[in-house]
Amino acid sequence: MHIRTIAWQRDAVKIIDQTKLPQRLEYLYIKDLKSLWQAIKLMRIRGAPALGAAAALGVYLGIRDSKTKDFKQFKKELEKAISFLGTSRPTARNLFWGLERMHRAATINKDKAIPRIKEILFKEAQKIIEEDRVTCRRIGYYGAKLIKDKDTILTICNAGILATIDYGTALGVVYRAKEEKKRIKVYACETRPMLQGSRLTTWELKKNGIDVTLICDNMAATLMRQGKITKVITGADRIAANGDSANKIGTYNLAVLSRYHKVPFFVAAPASTFDLSIKSGKSIPIEQRSEREVTELFFKLPIAEKNIKVFNPAFDVTDNALITAIITDKGIIRPPYFKNIRKIIKNIFRDTLSFG
Amino acid sequence: MHIRTIAWQRDAVKIIDQTKLPQRLEYLYIKDLKSLWQAIKLMRIRGAPALGAAAALGVYLGIRDSKTKDFKQFKKELEKAISFLGTSRPTARNLFWGLERMHRAATINKDKAIPRIKEILFKEAQKIIEEDRVTCRRIGYYGAKLIKDKDTILTICNAGILATIDYGTALGVVYRAKEEKKRIKVYACETRPMLQGSRLTTWELKKNGIDVTLICDNMAATLMRQGKITKVITGADRIAANGDSANKIGTYNLAVLSRYHKVPFFVAAPASTFDLSIKSGKSIPIEQRSEREVTELFFKLPIAEKNIKVFNPAFDVTDNALITAIITDKGIIRPPYFKNIRKIIKNIFRDTLSFG
């Protein structure tokens, strides 16, 4: 399958409209900042790594028509676009990482002419996209070392091609294992309320020839009890300095079940998902989303009593103690996380600074 | 709210069509055995205790037009109806209990004239309905002793009015606690795939003035982690001699989460849910239902990739070790279950034999 979740084409940000899958593979061409913000908010584009790339291109959309020749004024416009994009989805660290990289690329080059800075920003966004492709393959490479022939892997939400540019994090591990001729099966949690598992994960795994079985989220415990799951692998939206990991709601649920059933539980994420400024998961901001995601299906079909109270956090936080290992593009991180994450993440900050 | 889930009216079995809730409160008048079987299979009527009553009335529908005057022939027709109803939903013990009671009522009275036996069977079914009302109130009475003022109770599926005749098992405990002026809150798991929680539990709790909040099944772990749940109470479809309890898929999930978060986990069920012929949960038959329940919503709206493999067990089994206590109409049963269940259930068989 040769698709790219995000690309620059026809002078616009080309994305797959993920709210239309699996019924239709439909592309959107987004030409302005506000439309991009909406596409993120409405989850037409989603997945932490993809949000980093989309946000970077969004910054470019935000400043490309700037008329100013003065850097101070340009920086104001740039920061306005960055702040605006930052309000779209608070939990995904990669989104802010993408925005910060764009900001840095501009300020490092502040002495250059504005048209030149615009060029630099466009290239920086392109670089983020190209790097993501490499990053995901590195995650796959390291992660596949953990996978044995005939493993049966449980995953939640979509941490695949559609959550990145074209390979995935948790599912990148699956794709790589398959390339290595390991025979694996995947169980996909449907992932209420937005059903990324049933709509997106089954779609891309099937297209890529992976043996996949769909379950409702509440069936995972039974599968584990029957000994049918040998590993759980999920993505992450933000990982604190101590390894506590925010990911799609339901992930913490799976981590507790994994512990009880003695199933190894892995998180797969690029270095850009780590947030060393946050000591533990307690401080990770958790996005609360519309009640209608739960009471109606796709804002169309009512499935619950009207005017009922709803609790709808988009993410939960898994304690580091429940995580067997974190699979990153820099290698596999094992406990003690506070120490071992810092070792790898320091290197990454050095890497990051060399961009721009 | 003065509704009855099942009643005999207009020479027919009157049921609420639960597939229409919460949009419409619609009644069905069922006049023949096959239609009743279908109503059970399609979950127009559901809930273990309600199935016991529905099945009993179904047996009456099956034999009321019998032309025979010979008991041997009548018994054949009766057993055909009973076998047929038994194929509708294999897990709910109460359904078979209802069928067995009807069978016993006929055989005990085999020397009477067929029209008289028909009358006796009709009365037996009515008795099951009336007894259920008392039974649920007894469960509520015992269960409410466990509830403290300001408790926040998590439940799954619907073990309320709509799962019984007019009071509920797990929700009967909630209703009773409210009658005792205890201030309680309920969180209802939506209960994929058939959404009994969002469609039925929120509907009846709201109508009865209970403070209820709807969550997706995968959000329960987060609520517990935040200390928001003080007790979990669920119904049961079949309880083995050792206390292992089959209930709606997702219940075992909640039991594991409860153990991890040190939240007491209670099962509420009438004596008719116990199956002493089954030593442990391993032997409880688990109904597998259509893939389309998971891949389409209400067989209308597709929500997943087409032709995907699906695992869709309707029930799971919770180990007795995870159950704090079982709330029955005969009192609260605590571990060790094998011993303590037998004490109470023996009495029940004596009770049961006095009917008929």
Short mmCIF file of N, CA and C in Angstrom, two decimals, chain A residues 305 308, chain B residues 1 18 21-22 46 155-163 171 175 186-191 195-208 210 212-214:
data_model
loop_
_atom_site.label_atom_id
_atom_site.label_comp_id
_atom_site.label_asym_id
_atom_site.label_seq_id
_atom_site.Cartn_x
_atom_site.Cartn_y
_atom_site.Cartn_z
N GLU A 305 -29.83 7.65 25.65
CA GLU A 305 -30.84 8.54 26.18
C GLU A 305 -30.38 9.99 25.96
N ILE A 308 -28.15 13.15 28.58
CA ILE A 308 -27.57 12.37 29.66
C ILE A 308 -26.16 12.89 29.93
N MET B 1 -41.84 5.36 38.00
CA MET B 1 -42.08 4.77 36.69
C MET B 1 -42.83 3.45 36.89
N GLN B 18 -37.16 -3.71 23.38
CA GLN B 18 -35.99 -3.01 23.90
C GLN B 18 -35.01 -2.58 22.80
N LEU B 21 -35.64 1.26 22.27
CA LEU B 21 -35.26 2.23 23.30
C LEU B 21 -33.86 2.77 23.02
N PRO B 22 -33.54 3.99 23.41
CA PRO B 22 -34.36 4.93 24.15
C PRO B 22 -35.23 5.83 23.28
N ARG B 46 -34.64 -9.05 26.90
CA ARG B 46 -33.35 -9.60 27.31
C ARG B 46 -33.21 -9.38 28.82
N THR B 155 -21.76 0.27 36.88
CA THR B 155 -22.44 -0.94 36.43
C THR B 155 -22.26 -1.11 34.93
N ILE B 156 -22.59 -2.29 34.45
CA ILE B 156 -22.44 -2.59 33.02
C ILE B 156 -23.72 -3.22 32.53
N CYS B 157 -23.98 -3.09 31.26
CA CYS B 157 -25.17 -3.65 30.63
C CYS B 157 -26.40 -3.11 31.34
N ASN B 158 -27.48 -3.85 31.33
CA ASN B 158 -28.67 -3.42 32.06
C ASN B 158 -29.15 -4.56 32.93
N ALA B 159 -29.02 -4.35 34.25
CA ALA B 159 -29.53 -5.33 35.21
C ALA B 159 -30.58 -4.61 36.05
N GLY B 160 -31.51 -3.98 35.32
CA GLY B 160 -32.51 -3.14 35.96
C GLY B 160 -33.92 -3.61 35.69
N ILE B 161 -34.83 -2.65 35.71
CA ILE B 161 -36.24 -2.92 35.43
C ILE B 161 -36.38 -3.71 34.13
N LEU B 162 -35.64 -3.27 33.12
CA LEU B 162 -35.78 -3.86 31.79
C LEU B 162 -35.19 -5.26 31.67
N ALA B 163 -34.43 -5.68 32.69
CA ALA B 163 -33.85 -7.03 32.66
C ALA B 163 -34.67 -7.97 33.52
N LEU B 171 -29.55 -2.91 39.59
CA LEU B 171 -30.19 -1.59 39.72
C LEU B 171 -31.28 -1.60 40.79
N TYR B 175 -32.06 1.31 43.31
CA TYR B 175 -33.39 1.87 43.60
C TYR B 175 -33.70 1.81 45.09
N VAL B 186 -24.47 6.91 39.82
CA VAL B 186 -24.18 5.71 39.03
C VAL B 186 -23.41 6.10 37.77
N TYR B 187 -22.37 5.34 37.46
CA TYR B 187 -21.72 5.42 36.15
C TYR B 187 -22.15 4.17 35.38
N ALA B 188 -22.63 4.37 34.17
CA ALA B 188 -23.09 3.25 33.34
C ALA B 188 -22.13 3.03 32.19
N CYS B 189 -21.57 1.83 32.09
CA CYS B 189 -20.76 1.47 30.91
C CYS B 189 -21.70 1.28 29.73
N GLU B 190 -21.36 1.84 28.59
CA GLU B 190 -22.29 1.78 27.46
C GLU B 190 -22.57 0.34 27.00
N THR B 191 -21.56 -0.54 27.16
CA THR B 191 -21.74 -1.97 26.90
C THR B 191 -21.86 -2.30 25.41
N LEU B 195 -24.95 -2.00 23.33
CA LEU B 195 -25.20 -0.71 23.98
C LEU B 195 -26.37 -0.71 24.96
N GLN B 196 -26.53 -1.82 25.69
CA GLN B 196 -27.60 -1.87 26.68
C GLN B 196 -27.41 -0.79 27.76
N GLY B 197 -26.16 -0.46 28.03
CA GLY B 197 -25.88 0.56 29.04
C GLY B 197 -26.36 1.93 28.60
N SER B 198 -25.98 2.34 27.39
CA SER B 198 -26.35 3.68 26.93
C SER B 198 -27.81 3.76 26.55
N ARG B 199 -28.34 2.66 26.01
CA ARG B 199 -29.73 2.71 25.55
C ARG B 199 -30.73 2.44 26.67
N LEU B 200 -30.44 1.49 27.53
CA LEU B 200 -31.45 1.03 28.50
C LEU B 200 -31.18 1.54 29.92
N THR B 201 -29.95 1.39 30.39
CA THR B 201 -29.67 1.74 31.78
C THR B 201 -29.80 3.24 32.02
N THR B 202 -29.26 4.05 31.11
CA THR B 202 -29.41 5.51 31.29
C THR B 202 -30.88 5.90 31.22
N TRP B 203 -31.62 5.25 30.34
CA TRP B 203 -33.04 5.55 30.16
C TRP B 203 -33.81 5.30 31.45
N GLU B 204 -33.66 4.11 32.04
CA GLU B 204 -34.48 3.81 33.22
C GLU B 204 -33.97 4.53 34.47
N LEU B 205 -32.66 4.71 34.59
CA LEU B 205 -32.15 5.43 35.77
C LEU B 205 -32.60 6.88 35.75
N LYS B 206 -32.52 7.50 34.59
CA LYS B 206 -32.94 8.90 34.48
C LYS B 206 -34.44 9.03 34.80
N LYS B 207 -35.23 8.13 34.23
CA LYS B 207 -36.68 8.16 34.49
C LYS B 207 -36.97 8.00 35.98
N ASN B 208 -36.10 7.32 36.70
CA ASN B 208 -36.30 7.10 38.13
C ASN B 208 -35.51 8.06 39.01
N ILE B 210 -32.34 8.90 39.17
CA ILE B 210 -31.00 8.55 39.65
C ILE B 210 -29.96 9.35 38.85
N VAL B 212 -27.07 9.71 36.85
CA VAL B 212 -26.31 8.72 36.05
C VAL B 212 -25.41 9.42 35.03
N THR B 213 -24.22 8.89 34.88
CA THR B 213 -23.26 9.38 33.88
C THR B 213 -22.85 8.21 33.00
N LEU B 214 -22.89 8.45 31.70
CA LEU B 214 -22.55 7.41 30.72
C LEU B 214 -21.06 7.46 30.39
#
